[in-house]
């Protein structure tokens, strides 16, 4: 059974930085996609960034140039470096790992990021 745990959320001032971490335990498969999603109050969950095991990255337009996703395949971990944060970045951030071979998704419970002005 795969377990996914996020950490690193908290309160940050607008213009500041924050680093989110996500670690997965269990077998996630060598061909996978690790990604970050977020859900703001009253809004649907949206993709923030994702990184494939092959090294391809995707970013939401709203975070391009400000957020950077990276991964550590040895640790089964994925990170999201957030810089120049704005109030609109306030949300619960979720980590998702997709095993492409079996089309299985594993979600964490989320970590809250609050940006103060």
XYZ file of C-alpha atoms in Angstrom:
117
model
C 0.000 0.000 0.000
C 1.380 3.392 -0.999
C 1.169 6.234 1.492
C 1.798 9.831 0.509
C 2.580 12.500 3.075
C 3.025 16.222 2.451
C 4.824 18.684 4.694
C 6.112 22.220 4.681
C 2.911 24.230 4.556
C 2.296 27.208 6.773
C 1.875 30.951 6.884
C 4.038 33.054 4.585
C 4.021 36.722 3.715
C 3.320 37.866 0.197
C 6.562 37.980 -1.731
C 8.108 35.296 0.428
C 9.128 31.709 -0.204
C 8.098 28.287 0.989
C 9.174 24.749 0.171
C 6.742 21.883 0.186
C 7.853 18.285 0.454
C 6.085 15.054 -0.341
C 7.310 11.573 0.441
C 5.816 8.291 -0.684
C 6.253 4.960 1.009
C 5.649 1.704 -0.809
C 6.111 0.722 -4.400
C 5.149 3.516 -6.781
C 6.659 2.077 -9.941
C 9.583 3.346 -11.936
C 7.388 4.973 -14.576
C 5.351 7.578 -12.801
C 4.281 11.162 -12.533
C 4.674 13.180 -9.350
C 2.672 16.315 -9.044
C 1.287 19.066 -6.871
C -2.306 20.207 -6.951
C -4.055 22.848 -4.910
C -7.562 23.702 -3.881
C -8.510 27.155 -2.707
C -11.699 27.792 -0.723
C -14.711 27.601 -2.969
C -12.686 26.491 -5.975
C -11.961 23.235 -7.704
C -8.721 21.389 -7.289
C -6.204 22.379 -9.946
C -2.850 21.208 -11.176
C 0.057 23.337 -10.012
C 3.005 21.398 -11.384
C 3.999 17.883 -12.275
C 7.179 16.071 -13.159
C 7.413 12.733 -14.916
C 9.960 10.050 -14.233
C 11.313 10.910 -17.670
C 11.978 14.475 -16.632
C 9.126 16.310 -18.342
C 7.601 19.155 -16.375
C 4.281 20.942 -16.578
C 3.342 24.124 -14.752
C 0.116 26.020 -14.410
C 0.386 29.404 -16.110
C -0.311 31.121 -12.798
C 2.879 29.746 -11.207
C 5.316 29.720 -14.124
C 8.514 31.512 -13.218
C 7.665 31.457 -9.509
C 7.380 27.781 -8.548
C 9.824 24.970 -9.249
C 9.098 21.279 -8.965
C 11.828 18.733 -8.377
C 12.051 15.113 -7.332
C 14.346 12.614 -5.672
C 13.774 9.185 -7.140
C 15.848 7.450 -4.497
C 13.707 8.882 -1.724
C 10.424 8.677 -3.676
C 10.018 12.353 -2.927
C 8.835 15.420 -4.774
C 9.283 19.050 -3.810
C 7.696 22.346 -4.689
C 9.770 25.461 -4.218
C 7.447 28.429 -4.057
C 8.832 31.933 -4.477
C 7.272 35.380 -4.865
C 4.066 34.017 -3.426
C 0.854 35.989 -3.757
C -2.439 35.858 -1.889
C -3.951 33.808 -4.674
C -1.535 31.000 -3.825
C -3.421 30.408 -0.595
C -4.796 26.891 -0.765
C -4.472 23.353 0.458
C -1.691 21.764 -1.552
C -1.947 18.094 -2.390
C 0.679 15.704 -3.659
C -0.337 13.120 -6.210
C 1.705 10.235 -7.506
C 0.509 8.323 -10.518
C 1.777 4.866 -11.332
C 1.571 4.938 -15.108
C 1.878 1.211 -15.566
C -1.240 0.465 -13.560
C -2.956 3.856 -13.912
C -3.179 4.178 -10.145
C -3.235 7.510 -8.334
C -2.066 8.039 -4.794
C -2.991 11.233 -2.983
C -1.751 12.805 0.183
C -4.049 14.490 2.681
C -2.776 17.942 1.855
C -0.880 20.750 3.530
C -2.276 24.244 3.996
C -0.430 27.251 2.610
C -1.674 30.661 3.683
C -0.243 33.814 2.141
C -0.710 36.979 4.147
C -0.578 40.451 2.667
